[in-house]
Amino acid sequence: MIWDEEYDVVVVGSGFAGLAAAIEAKQAGASVIVLEKMRIPGGNSAISGGLVAVAGSPLQQREGIEDSPELLFADMLTAGMDLNHPELARLVAEQSPEILQWTQAFLGVKYSENLNYLGGHSVARTYVTANGTGSGIIQPMLAKCRELEIPVQMKTLLCALLKDENGRVEGVELCCDYLFPNKDSGRLQRVRARRGVVLACGGFGRDVEFRMTQDPRLNEKIETTNQLGATADALVVALQAGATPVHLSWIQMGPWASSDEKGWGVGSMFTMLAGFPYGIMVDAKTGKRFVNEGSDRRLRTDAMLTKDRIPVAIVDSEGVKNATTLENCLKRGVVKAFDSIEGLADFNQIPLTALKETLERYHLSLEHGRDAEFGKPLAADLKPIEHPPFYSIRLLPKVHHCMGGVQINSRAQVIGIADHQPIAGLYAAGEITGGVHGASRLGSTAIVDCLVFGRIAGRSAAADS
Amino acid sequence: MSYKKLMFAVLLVFIACTVQAQETLKQFDGIKGRSYHADFYDGKSCDSCHDSKKPLNLPADDACLSCHDLDDLIKATERAKDEMGQNPHNNMHFGKDVPCMECHGEHQPREHMCQGCHSFKYKKFKQ
């Protein structure tokens, strides 16, 4: 085989998982390159909400919240309908405190000083980056790559994994100077990976054709929060190399997205941090609640999509205190403010009598400390929705995360479908893998997953020879 | 009379919008290009951006920066503090990593990248 270039470790993808793998491999003494098919590094990671679940954290200690990796692990399995591969999910839960420490001490990441309660979690345990987005972690990671002299090469598409006569992955076939999505652009190159290839190429939420094969409901009319490059290209390459597919049809939608803006926008964080935990969600056609607003994403999105419901989240001036994007939401009209419940009902065309009854019933639940209707966990700091101004946001689930991908073990080795043994020289981390999250990913665990398994993949690949 | 005035006003607005949207993309001898790069077309200087006088490929991602200073651009497109992250040349998600041609098209109209997910107004952006 003639090689154009050689490295010890070749990392494909420049999001959280890829950059974490590259940094770890370099620190372990390997020569490393990161390849990115788009023109900008960061993938979905850079545009994510920057939410990091940590079980047993300094903020929790400060607020007197009792938590443990076991509880986070249990929450992940509950959300995942117990389809998670337990050894993988447990690693994510157990290493979440170490990931927080690594991002802060080693990368210099800054987080907000408030702890967030997200749906499906038993307790408040989620950190959010100071700038409210994943780039708060990606930019420090890119800076670390520059410091460590790790090249991050743009416009480079993975076309094939190359194996030697023993079936070991020994390199990659690439399309360099590739211009997404033009498959005819660029020129072929072969890069040798003396120790290993790490696939960190993300999910396929933007790939309408592939996702419809897995879940026919997700046609072109369903929007997504994902970046343009979130396609199945690299996943298909891995499958062609014999990787075992896991949970490909479990595709998660985000229940918090606004119908009044594209993608993730500014409304998603409002709903996630204020509308669902501190407010209620009603069907505008009936004025009634229809699901536990604190349940996991799959339960909420399934409920929102059935019976032609028109979901609207409602919260008051007390509840919006944690909403970091409120000002921007109001400015863009994604969230509306009203002096009265009557005004809010009128604007959203919600039957007023029914809405008032719903609020009264919800307030009774708060008084009793138990939501008998839907089982929403009622935290001690929850208050009745009665202090003007009142806020509402119109919701529309959007494709957000693909739980499925290639099978890996706890060393991030990709498992082959022919013999259920690791494919030598091949590793994977992040959203391109399956098994960690089961049927539905628990919110704010994706970044932890990417960083935990990215680092594991980097160390494993560097140690491989 | 008032109906005609209204129609004239609407027509005027329409013309203004059309002119605004297309005003910098001009037809030069054999190719479309930006009016502010007219000198390149007059002297057939394709290699001002491309890597040869008879280009077969797109320019390098950093070709624009040999004439345009990135720090000057960042200053020119500064936003108020609460919208700091919306500076297209030093933005919230990708910092300074976005190649110019991701948003700016020389030979054809191009939408800015942010509009894929956001609804920001960039009044001076030339489509």
XYZ file of C-alpha atoms in Angstrom:
592
model
C 0.000 0.000 0.000
C 1.269 3.472 -0.907
C 0.511 6.059 1.801
C 0.338 9.806 1.252
C 0.835 10.488 4.961
C 1.323 8.577 8.203
C 0.278 9.200 11.803
C -0.005 6.998 14.857
C -3.650 7.921 15.446
C -6.100 9.284 12.881
C -9.209 10.901 14.394
C -12.238 11.460 12.164
C -14.494 14.295 13.344
C -13.763 17.534 15.216
C -16.529 17.671 17.846
C -16.229 16.898 21.571
C -15.391 13.216 21.089
C -12.855 13.705 18.302
C -10.978 16.544 19.956
C -10.957 14.697 23.308
C -9.549 11.597 21.586
C -6.881 13.622 19.800
C -5.764 15.413 22.959
C -5.546 12.169 24.966
C -3.692 10.310 22.210
C -1.196 13.153 21.835
C -0.652 13.308 25.600
C 0.036 9.562 25.501
C 2.862 10.171 23.043
C 1.157 9.403 19.732
C 1.380 11.555 16.623
C -2.187 12.587 15.787
C -4.285 14.238 13.093
C -7.959 15.277 13.250
C -9.968 15.195 10.016
C -13.178 17.186 9.498
C -15.385 16.966 6.399
C -16.940 20.430 6.860
C -15.202 23.776 6.455
C -15.520 24.640 10.157
C -14.540 22.523 13.163
C -16.934 21.660 15.956
C -19.852 19.778 14.412
C -23.033 19.672 16.489
C -20.873 20.060 19.592
C -20.188 23.729 18.834
C -23.892 24.563 18.501
C -25.141 22.380 21.373
C -26.591 23.815 24.558
C -23.397 23.215 26.535
C -25.205 21.169 29.202
C -23.129 18.780 31.309
C -24.653 16.345 33.819
C -22.377 15.702 36.814
C -23.297 13.344 39.664
C -21.601 14.508 42.855
C -20.425 17.999 41.949
C -19.245 21.095 43.845
C -22.429 22.996 42.925
C -24.524 20.134 44.287
C -22.547 20.138 47.533
C -23.023 23.878 47.805
C -26.780 23.518 47.359
C -27.048 20.487 49.624
C -28.217 18.164 46.843
C -27.532 14.488 47.447
C -26.543 12.647 44.266
C -24.376 9.759 43.098
C -23.125 8.113 39.914
C -25.440 5.193 40.755
C -28.448 7.518 40.712
C -27.365 9.086 37.408
C -26.815 5.596 35.986
C -30.324 4.591 37.129
C -31.807 7.737 35.547
C -30.004 6.938 32.281
C -31.421 3.407 32.255
C -34.923 4.632 33.052
C -34.765 7.124 30.178
C -33.209 4.512 27.902
C -35.971 1.976 28.640
C -33.246 -0.321 30.020
C -31.913 -0.837 26.491
C -28.613 0.852 27.397
C -25.496 -1.294 27.380
C -24.965 -1.063 31.152
C -21.168 -1.169 31.205
C -21.063 1.833 28.852
C -23.728 3.886 30.615
C -22.112 3.219 33.985
C -18.766 4.552 32.732
C -20.420 7.811 31.671
C -22.137 8.214 35.048
C -19.070 7.287 37.087
C -16.674 9.530 35.181
C -18.921 12.599 35.051
C -17.183 14.314 38.023
C -13.779 13.657 36.470
C -14.981 15.129 33.165
C -16.101 18.308 34.938
C -12.708 18.588 36.595
C -10.852 17.890 33.342
C -12.763 20.534 31.413
C -12.240 23.141 34.138
C -8.682 22.462 35.254
C -7.097 21.163 32.050
C -9.041 23.011 29.343
C -10.026 26.149 31.254
C -13.764 25.817 30.569
C -16.041 28.251 32.442
C -19.501 27.266 33.666
C -22.447 29.250 35.035
C -22.815 29.296 38.806
C -26.365 27.884 38.748
C -27.330 24.220 38.733
C -30.141 23.081 36.440
C -32.842 20.461 36.807
C -33.566 18.724 33.499
C -36.360 16.325 32.550
C -35.753 12.677 33.436
C -33.187 13.485 36.134
C -33.988 12.665 39.764
C -32.184 15.769 41.031
C -30.674 19.002 39.762
C -27.226 18.075 38.454
C -26.658 19.857 35.143
C -23.957 22.468 34.564
C -24.196 24.863 31.620
C -21.227 26.608 30.005
C -20.853 30.304 30.774
C -21.712 31.243 27.179
C -24.682 28.870 27.072
C -23.407 26.797 24.176
C -21.068 23.897 23.428
C -18.490 26.222 21.901
C -17.664 27.137 25.502
C -15.917 23.735 25.523
C -15.000 23.372 21.832
C -13.021 26.617 21.601
C -10.779 25.685 24.586
C -10.316 22.227 23.027
C -9.246 23.741 19.702
C -6.854 26.020 21.579
C -5.418 22.963 23.346
C -4.944 21.237 19.970
C -3.019 24.249 18.707
C -0.926 24.262 21.874
C -0.168 20.545 21.471
C 0.426 21.013 17.721
C -2.322 18.612 16.652
C -3.359 19.417 13.059
C -7.126 19.761 12.548
C -7.639 19.371 8.800
C -10.875 20.708 7.266
C -12.712 19.656 4.095
C -11.582 16.047 4.398
C -14.218 13.358 3.863
C -13.771 9.779 5.071
C -14.427 7.438 2.110
C -13.237 4.058 3.386
C -11.420 2.259 6.163
C -8.444 0.311 4.839
C -7.540 -3.070 6.314
C -4.443 -5.208 6.069
C -4.436 -8.916 5.163
C -5.268 -9.821 8.773
C -8.365 -7.616 8.862
C -6.740 -4.919 10.984
C -7.646 -1.322 10.153
C -4.359 0.250 9.100
C -5.516 3.510 7.554
C -8.173 5.590 5.846
C -9.075 6.549 2.315
C -9.994 10.227 2.168
C -11.384 12.812 -0.178
C -9.256 15.936 0.415
C -10.374 19.450 -0.505
C -13.886 18.057 -0.309
C -16.737 20.567 -0.468
C -19.774 19.237 1.378
C -22.194 18.004 0.066
C -20.613 17.644 -3.404
C -19.538 14.007 -3.668
C -17.611 14.731 -6.884
C -15.319 17.307 -5.302
C -11.822 16.799 -3.960
C -9.094 14.249 -4.591
C -8.318 10.844 -3.125
C -5.640 10.354 -0.470
C -4.583 7.462 1.735
C -3.411 8.149 5.266
C -1.868 5.424 7.370
C -2.804 5.056 11.037
C 0.003 3.056 12.621
C -1.870 2.493 15.889
C -5.533 3.241 15.306
C -8.388 5.107 13.686
C -10.906 6.841 15.960
C -14.352 7.488 14.479
C -15.937 10.507 16.160
C -18.241 11.587 13.355
C -21.495 12.295 15.188
C -25.069 11.298 14.387
C -27.288 11.401 11.289
C -30.148 13.688 12.333
C -29.909 15.756 9.124
C -29.883 12.718 6.863
C -33.563 12.492 5.875
C -33.121 9.430 3.665
C -31.196 7.392 6.240
C -33.298 8.419 9.231
C -36.558 7.655 7.388
C -35.277 4.146 6.755
C -34.929 3.720 10.516
C -38.068 5.657 11.513
C -40.474 6.409 8.633
C -42.184 9.187 10.634
C -39.087 11.373 10.338
C -39.690 12.699 6.852
C -38.409 15.939 5.307
C -41.134 17.962 7.028
C -39.649 17.238 10.449
C -37.085 19.876 11.331
C -33.854 19.208 13.146
C -31.557 21.004 15.572
C -28.512 19.477 13.857
C -25.811 21.057 11.699
C -25.767 20.385 7.953
C -23.022 17.779 8.178
C -24.926 15.425 10.516
C -25.286 12.683 7.913
C -24.757 8.929 7.939
C -21.670 9.028 5.648
C -19.137 7.854 8.211
C -21.545 5.460 9.891
C -22.004 3.722 6.534
C -18.217 3.520 6.129
C -17.986 1.858 9.551
C -20.778 -0.588 8.711
C -19.042 -1.441 5.425
C -15.934 -2.232 7.476
C -18.010 -4.753 9.417
C -19.008 -2.782 12.521
C -22.048 -4.017 14.433
C -25.019 -1.608 14.264
C -26.886 -0.890 17.509
C -30.250 0.870 18.125
C -30.246 2.730 14.786
C -34.003 3.306 14.773
C -34.048 5.034 18.156
C -33.906 8.655 17.050
C -34.661 11.293 19.637
C -36.557 14.503 19.108
C -36.179 17.561 21.284
C -39.453 18.405 23.069
C -38.308 21.921 23.974
C -37.871 23.417 20.488
C -39.960 26.392 19.403
C -42.243 26.257 16.381
C -41.517 29.958 15.801
C -37.834 29.641 14.918
C -35.488 27.315 13.088
C -33.413 24.607 14.695
C -32.410 24.865 18.318
C -32.673 28.656 18.305
C -33.016 30.524 21.594
C -36.337 29.005 22.658
C -34.997 25.543 23.467
C -32.995 26.718 26.461
C -35.946 28.759 27.721
C -38.242 25.734 27.657
C -35.616 23.432 29.125
C -34.566 25.698 31.999
C -37.881 27.428 32.765
C -40.939 26.264 30.815
C -40.811 22.578 31.709
C -39.327 22.603 35.231
C -41.060 25.738 36.564
C -44.150 25.854 34.341
C -46.634 23.559 32.646
C -47.240 22.424 29.082
C -50.809 22.380 27.771
C -52.507 21.465 24.517
C -53.753 24.793 23.124
C -56.832 23.048 21.725
C -58.009 21.751 25.113
C -56.213 23.882 27.709
C -55.163 20.693 29.494
C -51.833 19.222 30.484
C -51.136 15.888 28.799
C -47.767 14.610 30.050
C -45.296 14.932 32.924
C -43.201 17.954 31.846
C -40.288 16.489 33.806
C -40.278 13.091 32.090
C -37.672 12.072 29.553
C -37.630 13.400 26.019
C -39.170 10.415 24.283
C -42.246 10.372 26.506
C -42.741 14.095 26.028
C -42.199 14.157 22.265
C -44.438 11.139 21.690
C -47.195 12.838 23.691
C -46.682 16.146 21.870
C -46.912 14.504 18.450
C -50.106 12.515 19.063
C -53.724 13.637 18.632
C -52.725 16.727 16.618
C -51.851 18.503 19.836
C -50.653 22.096 19.848
C -48.164 22.189 22.731
C -47.646 25.457 24.590
C -45.425 25.898 27.653
C -46.577 28.452 30.246
C -44.506 29.932 33.047
C -44.528 33.078 35.202
C -42.059 35.705 36.393
C -40.867 33.466 39.239
C -40.278 30.529 36.918
C -38.261 32.428 34.315
C -35.498 33.401 36.723
C -33.286 30.530 35.508
C -33.941 31.132 31.808
C -30.632 32.400 30.441
C -32.064 33.265 27.013
C -35.282 35.039 28.099
C -34.277 38.470 26.772
C -33.359 37.089 23.363
C -36.536 34.997 23.265
C -38.699 38.055 23.889
C -36.745 40.148 21.410
C -37.318 37.591 18.671
C -40.924 36.911 19.563
C -40.309 33.235 20.276
C -41.546 33.816 23.828
C -44.373 36.271 24.570
C -45.038 38.136 27.799
C -48.553 38.862 29.076
C -49.949 40.864 31.995
C -52.651 38.286 32.612
C -53.566 34.657 32.053
C -56.524 35.980 30.038
C -54.158 37.745 27.631
C -51.986 34.647 27.304
C -55.002 32.418 26.634
C -56.344 34.856 24.073
C -53.062 35.083 22.135
C -52.517 31.316 22.072
C -56.211 30.583 21.413
C -56.443 28.398 24.513
C -59.923 27.972 26.049
C -59.694 30.213 29.115
C -61.978 28.309 31.470
C -60.154 25.049 30.830
C -56.756 26.700 31.264
C -57.778 28.215 34.593
C -59.022 24.826 35.763
C -55.715 23.267 34.713
C -53.754 25.861 36.670
C -55.952 25.371 39.750
C -55.417 21.619 39.592
C -51.657 22.095 39.179
C -51.557 24.471 42.147
C -53.395 21.878 44.258
C -50.714 19.357 43.277
C -48.025 21.769 44.443
C -49.872 22.230 47.719
C -50.081 18.458 48.245
C -46.514 17.928 47.021
C -47.630 15.328 44.500
C -48.773 15.440 40.868
C -51.473 12.776 40.916
C -52.287 13.327 37.249
C -48.925 12.821 35.516
C -46.370 12.246 38.238
C -44.230 15.314 37.601
C -41.515 15.550 40.270
C -42.423 18.626 42.318
C -39.216 20.137 43.671
C -39.356 22.145 46.879
C -38.668 25.420 45.067
C -41.685 25.099 42.758
C -44.281 27.844 43.215
C -47.784 28.415 41.826
C -47.891 30.035 38.390
C -49.525 33.246 39.516
C -47.049 36.137 39.337
C -47.329 38.379 36.238
C -45.948 38.718 33.706
C -46.845 35.302 32.305
C -44.803 33.828 29.451
C -45.669 31.307 26.757
C -43.742 29.512 24.014
C -45.240 27.397 21.212
C -43.425 24.084 20.910
C -42.626 21.681 18.070
C -40.454 18.576 18.522
C -37.388 18.470 16.266
C -34.957 15.658 15.435
C -32.124 16.052 17.898
C -30.029 12.985 18.673
C -29.460 9.534 17.178
C -29.030 7.055 20.018
C -27.911 4.334 17.629
C -24.556 3.787 16.009
C -21.732 1.246 16.036
C -21.187 -1.122 18.924
C -18.210 -0.410 21.176
C -16.834 -1.929 24.354
C -15.588 -0.144 27.464
C -12.231 0.471 25.735
C -14.066 2.201 22.822
C -13.101 -0.605 20.455
C -15.551 -1.121 17.588
C -17.098 -4.611 17.665
C -17.311 -6.547 14.394
C -20.598 -8.122 13.336
C -19.013 -11.276 11.895
C -17.388 -12.574 15.055
C -18.405 -10.136 17.842
C -14.744 -9.405 18.462
C -13.126 -5.953 18.347
C -12.080 -4.852 14.863
C -8.356 -4.366 15.411
C -7.200 -0.781 15.063
C -10.717 0.692 15.010
C -12.200 2.839 17.787
C -15.287 5.030 18.067
C -16.712 7.579 20.470
C -19.652 9.955 20.814
C -22.901 10.040 18.868
C -21.629 7.704 16.137
C -21.724 4.899 18.734
C -24.775 3.029 19.993
C -25.586 1.486 23.333
C -24.701 4.236 25.810
C -28.149 5.833 25.805
C -30.508 2.999 24.944
C -33.874 4.048 23.519
C -33.802 7.660 24.674
C -30.860 9.797 25.734
C -31.168 11.471 29.103
C -30.696 15.226 28.621
C -27.222 16.677 29.292
C -25.470 13.296 29.147
C -24.253 13.579 25.536
C -21.327 15.883 26.282
C -20.226 13.653 29.149
C -20.499 10.598 26.862
C -18.458 12.281 24.117
C -15.728 13.416 26.490
C -15.554 10.172 28.501
C -15.411 7.882 25.483
C -13.417 10.340 23.387
C -10.686 10.255 26.017
C -10.938 6.468 26.355
C -10.714 6.041 22.569
C -7.678 8.312 22.387
C -5.846 6.462 25.148
C -6.786 3.036 23.751
C -5.671 3.916 20.227
C -2.386 5.407 21.437
C -1.659 2.265 23.468
C -2.395 -0.029 20.503
C 0.584 -1.505 18.677
C -55.858 58.967 -6.545
C -54.989 57.548 -3.111
C -55.060 54.060 -4.648
C -52.503 55.072 -7.260
C -50.300 56.656 -4.600
C -50.444 53.446 -2.582
C -49.518 51.355 -5.611
C -46.658 53.671 -6.420
C -45.378 53.413 -2.845
C -45.567 49.618 -2.935
C -43.769 49.554 -6.270
C -41.100 51.857 -4.911
C -40.525 49.616 -1.907
C -40.340 46.585 -4.176
C -37.782 48.242 -6.443
C -35.732 49.326 -3.438
C -35.703 45.788 -2.047
C -34.739 44.332 -5.391
C -31.946 46.823 -5.887
C -30.699 46.272 -2.334
C -30.625 42.488 -2.696
C -28.759 42.403 -5.997
C -26.878 45.662 -6.123
C -23.308 44.357 -5.719
C -23.535 41.313 -8.026
C -22.782 42.615 -11.532
C -22.295 41.057 -14.942
C -18.728 41.485 -16.151
C -17.237 40.238 -19.416
C -18.200 36.549 -19.386
C -18.793 36.165 -15.646
C -20.724 37.603 -12.715
C -18.864 39.197 -9.848
C -19.017 41.765 -7.078
C -18.934 45.444 -7.992
C -16.393 46.134 -5.270
C -14.013 43.699 -7.010
C -14.483 45.357 -10.434
C -10.727 45.909 -10.814
C -10.140 42.147 -10.858
C -12.420 41.691 -13.868
C -11.061 44.681 -15.743
C -7.529 43.306 -15.636
C -8.520 39.620 -15.893
C -6.829 39.076 -12.550
C -8.445 35.779 -11.547
C -5.327 35.071 -9.519
C -6.279 37.821 -7.086
C -8.379 35.146 -5.385
C -7.716 31.934 -7.265
C -4.340 30.249 -7.464
C -3.957 30.784 -11.213
C -5.122 33.054 -14.013
C -7.225 30.227 -15.414
C -8.693 28.710 -12.253
C -10.004 25.165 -12.047
C -10.600 25.191 -8.275
C -12.129 27.356 -5.608
C -9.801 29.830 -3.908
C -8.056 28.796 -0.701
C -10.133 29.445 2.423
C -7.762 32.193 3.537
C -7.456 33.929 0.135
C -9.757 36.800 1.180
C -7.594 37.591 4.183
C -4.626 38.672 2.071
C -6.531 41.926 1.424
C -9.173 42.030 4.184
C -7.990 42.251 7.770
C -9.991 39.948 10.054
C -9.561 42.106 13.162
C -10.804 45.157 11.245
C -13.834 43.157 10.100
C -14.552 41.993 13.640
C -14.488 45.594 14.801
C -16.693 46.728 11.919
C -19.376 44.128 12.707
C -19.313 44.485 16.492
C -22.679 44.042 18.210
C -24.101 45.429 21.440
C -23.004 43.511 24.527
C -26.087 41.315 24.800
C -25.666 40.293 21.145
C -21.890 39.958 21.232
C -22.077 36.354 20.055
C -23.865 37.473 16.880
C -20.765 39.119 15.436
C -20.515 37.094 12.204
C -16.729 37.439 12.103
C -16.205 36.347 15.722
C -19.336 34.460 16.646
C -20.650 32.461 19.553
C -20.410 28.994 18.062
C -17.335 29.049 15.818
C -15.339 32.069 16.949
C -13.086 33.205 14.110
C -12.991 29.786 12.416
C -15.554 30.381 9.650
C -14.013 30.696 6.154
C -15.186 33.869 4.383
C -16.676 31.898 1.510
C -18.989 30.059 3.871
C -21.167 33.196 3.734
C -19.800 35.399 0.937
C -20.246 34.303 -2.665
C -18.292 36.072 -5.395
C -19.954 34.715 -8.546
C -23.400 33.878 -7.211
C -25.704 34.979 -4.386
C -25.135 33.273 -1.065
C -26.999 33.226 2.253
C -25.091 33.754 5.470
C -24.476 30.568 7.412
C -26.272 31.717 10.577
C -29.664 31.739 8.854
C -29.672 27.932 8.841
C -30.643 28.007 12.524
C -31.156 31.651 13.521
C -33.127 34.685 12.321
C -30.566 37.440 12.890
C -30.731 40.653 10.888
C -27.462 41.604 9.190
C -28.439 44.815 7.439
C -25.198 45.272 5.537
C -24.854 41.655 4.435
C -24.773 41.435 0.641
C -26.582 38.349 -0.547
